[in-house]
CSV table of C-alpha atoms in Angstrom, one decimal:
chain,number,residue,atom,x,y,z
A,1397,UNK,CA,-7.4,7.8,-8.6
A,1398,UNK,CA,-8.9,5.8,-5.8
A,1399,UNK,CA,-7.1,6.2,-2.5
A,1400,UNK,CA,-7.6,2.5,-1.6
A,1401,UNK,CA,-5.9,1.3,-4.8
A,1402,UNK,CA,-3.1,3.9,-4.5
A,1403,UNK,CA,-2.4,2.7,-0.9
A,1404,UNK,CA,-2.4,-0.9,-2.1
A,1405,UNK,CA,-0.1,-0.1,-5.0
A,1406,UNK,CA,2.3,1.7,-2.6
A,1407,UNK,CA,2.2,-1.2,-0.2
A,1408,UNK,CA,3.1,-3.6,-3.0
A,1409,UNK,CA,5.9,-1.5,-4.3
A,1410,UNK,CA,7.5,-1.1,-0.9
A,1411,UNK,CA,7.0,-4.6,0.4
A,1412,UNK,CA,7.3,-6.8,-2.7
A,1413,UNK,CA,9.6,-4.7,-4.9
A,1414,UNK,CA,11.6,-3.0,-2.1
A,1415,UNK,CA,11.0,0.5,-3.5
A,1416,UNK,CA,12.0,3.3,-1.1
A,1417,UNK,CA,8.7,4.9,0.1
A,1418,UNK,CA,10.3,8.4,-0.2
A,1419,UNK,CA,10.4,8.2,-4.0
A,1420,UNK,CA,6.8,6.9,-4.4
A,1421,UNK,CA,4.3,9.6,-5.5
A,1422,UNK,CA,1.5,9.6,-8.1
A,1423,UNK,CA,3.7,11.2,-10.9
A,1424,UNK,CA,6.6,8.8,-10.3
A,1425,UNK,CA,7.2,6.6,-13.4
A,1426,UNK,CA,8.0,3.0,-13.1
A,1427,UNK,CA,11.5,3.7,-14.3
A,1428,UNK,CA,11.8,6.5,-11.6
A,1429,UNK,CA,11.1,3.7,-9.1
A,1430,UNK,CA,13.9,1.6,-10.8
A,1431,UNK,CA,11.6,-1.2,-11.9
A,1432,UNK,CA,13.1,-3.1,-14.8
A,1433,UNK,CA,10.9,-4.8,-17.4
A,1434,UNK,CA,10.7,-8.1,-15.5
A,1435,UNK,CA,9.6,-6.2,-12.4
A,1436,UNK,CA,6.9,-4.3,-14.4
A,1437,UNK,CA,5.5,-7.6,-15.7
A,1438,UNK,CA,5.5,-9.0,-12.2
A,1439,UNK,CA,3.8,-5.9,-10.8
A,1440,UNK,CA,1.2,-6.0,-13.6
A,1441,UNK,CA,0.5,-9.7,-12.9
A,1442,UNK,CA,0.3,-9.0,-9.1
A,1443,UNK,CA,-2.2,-6.2,-9.6
A,1444,UNK,CA,-4.3,-8.3,-11.9
A,1445,UNK,CA,-4.5,-11.0,-9.3
A,1446,UNK,CA,-5.1,-8.6,-6.4
A,1447,UNK,CA,-7.8,-6.5,-8.2
A,1448,UNK,CA,-9.3,-9.2,-10.5
A,1449,UNK,CA,-8.7,-7.1,-13.6
A,1450,UNK,CA,-7.0,-7.7,-16.9
A,1451,UNK,CA,-4.0,-5.4,-17.4
A,1452,UNK,CA,-1.8,-5.6,-20.5
A,1453,UNK,CA,1.8,-5.3,-19.4
A,1454,UNK,CA,2.7,-4.3,-23.0
A,1455,UNK,CA,0.8,-1.1,-22.3
A,1456,UNK,CA,2.9,-0.2,-19.3
A,1457,UNK,CA,6.2,1.1,-20.6
A,1458,UNK,CA,8.9,2.3,-18.2
A,1459,UNK,CA,7.6,5.9,-18.5
A,1460,UNK,CA,4.1,5.0,-17.2
A,1461,UNK,CA,3.4,7.0,-14.0
A,1462,UNK,CA,1.6,5.5,-11.0
A,1463,UNK,CA,-1.4,7.7,-11.7
A,1464,UNK,CA,-1.5,6.5,-15.3
A,1465,UNK,CA,-1.2,2.9,-14.1
A,1466,UNK,CA,-4.2,3.4,-11.7
A,1467,UNK,CA,-6.2,5.0,-14.5
A,1468,UNK,CA,-5.5,2.0,-16.7
A,1469,UNK,CA,-6.6,-0.3,-13.9
A,1470,UNK,CA,-9.8,1.7,-13.4
A,1471,UNK,CA,-10.7,1.1,-17.0
A,1472,UNK,CA,-9.5,-2.5,-17.2
A,1473,UNK,CA,-12.0,-5.3,-17.8
A,1474,UNK,CA,-12.6,-7.9,-15.1
A,1475,UNK,CA,-10.4,-11.0,-15.4
A,1476,UNK,CA,-13.5,-13.3,-15.6
A,1477,UNK,CA,-16.4,-11.4,-17.0
């Protein structure tokens, strides 16, 4: 897990999705953070734009942890190869 991406993800969760920073940790799932399906889609799209990668939100069910999400992002292809 890259520290820079984790810090960015944490920032997005706190500032865009109003997630309490106290509940954010690498093994927290999206459902632990109380993100509904619409918020997960929005988060996925935001990260795609921010990081220039192609993430499939159908592969990010509510049980996906932040470390799993970052792992998927690390393996994701660029948006415009």
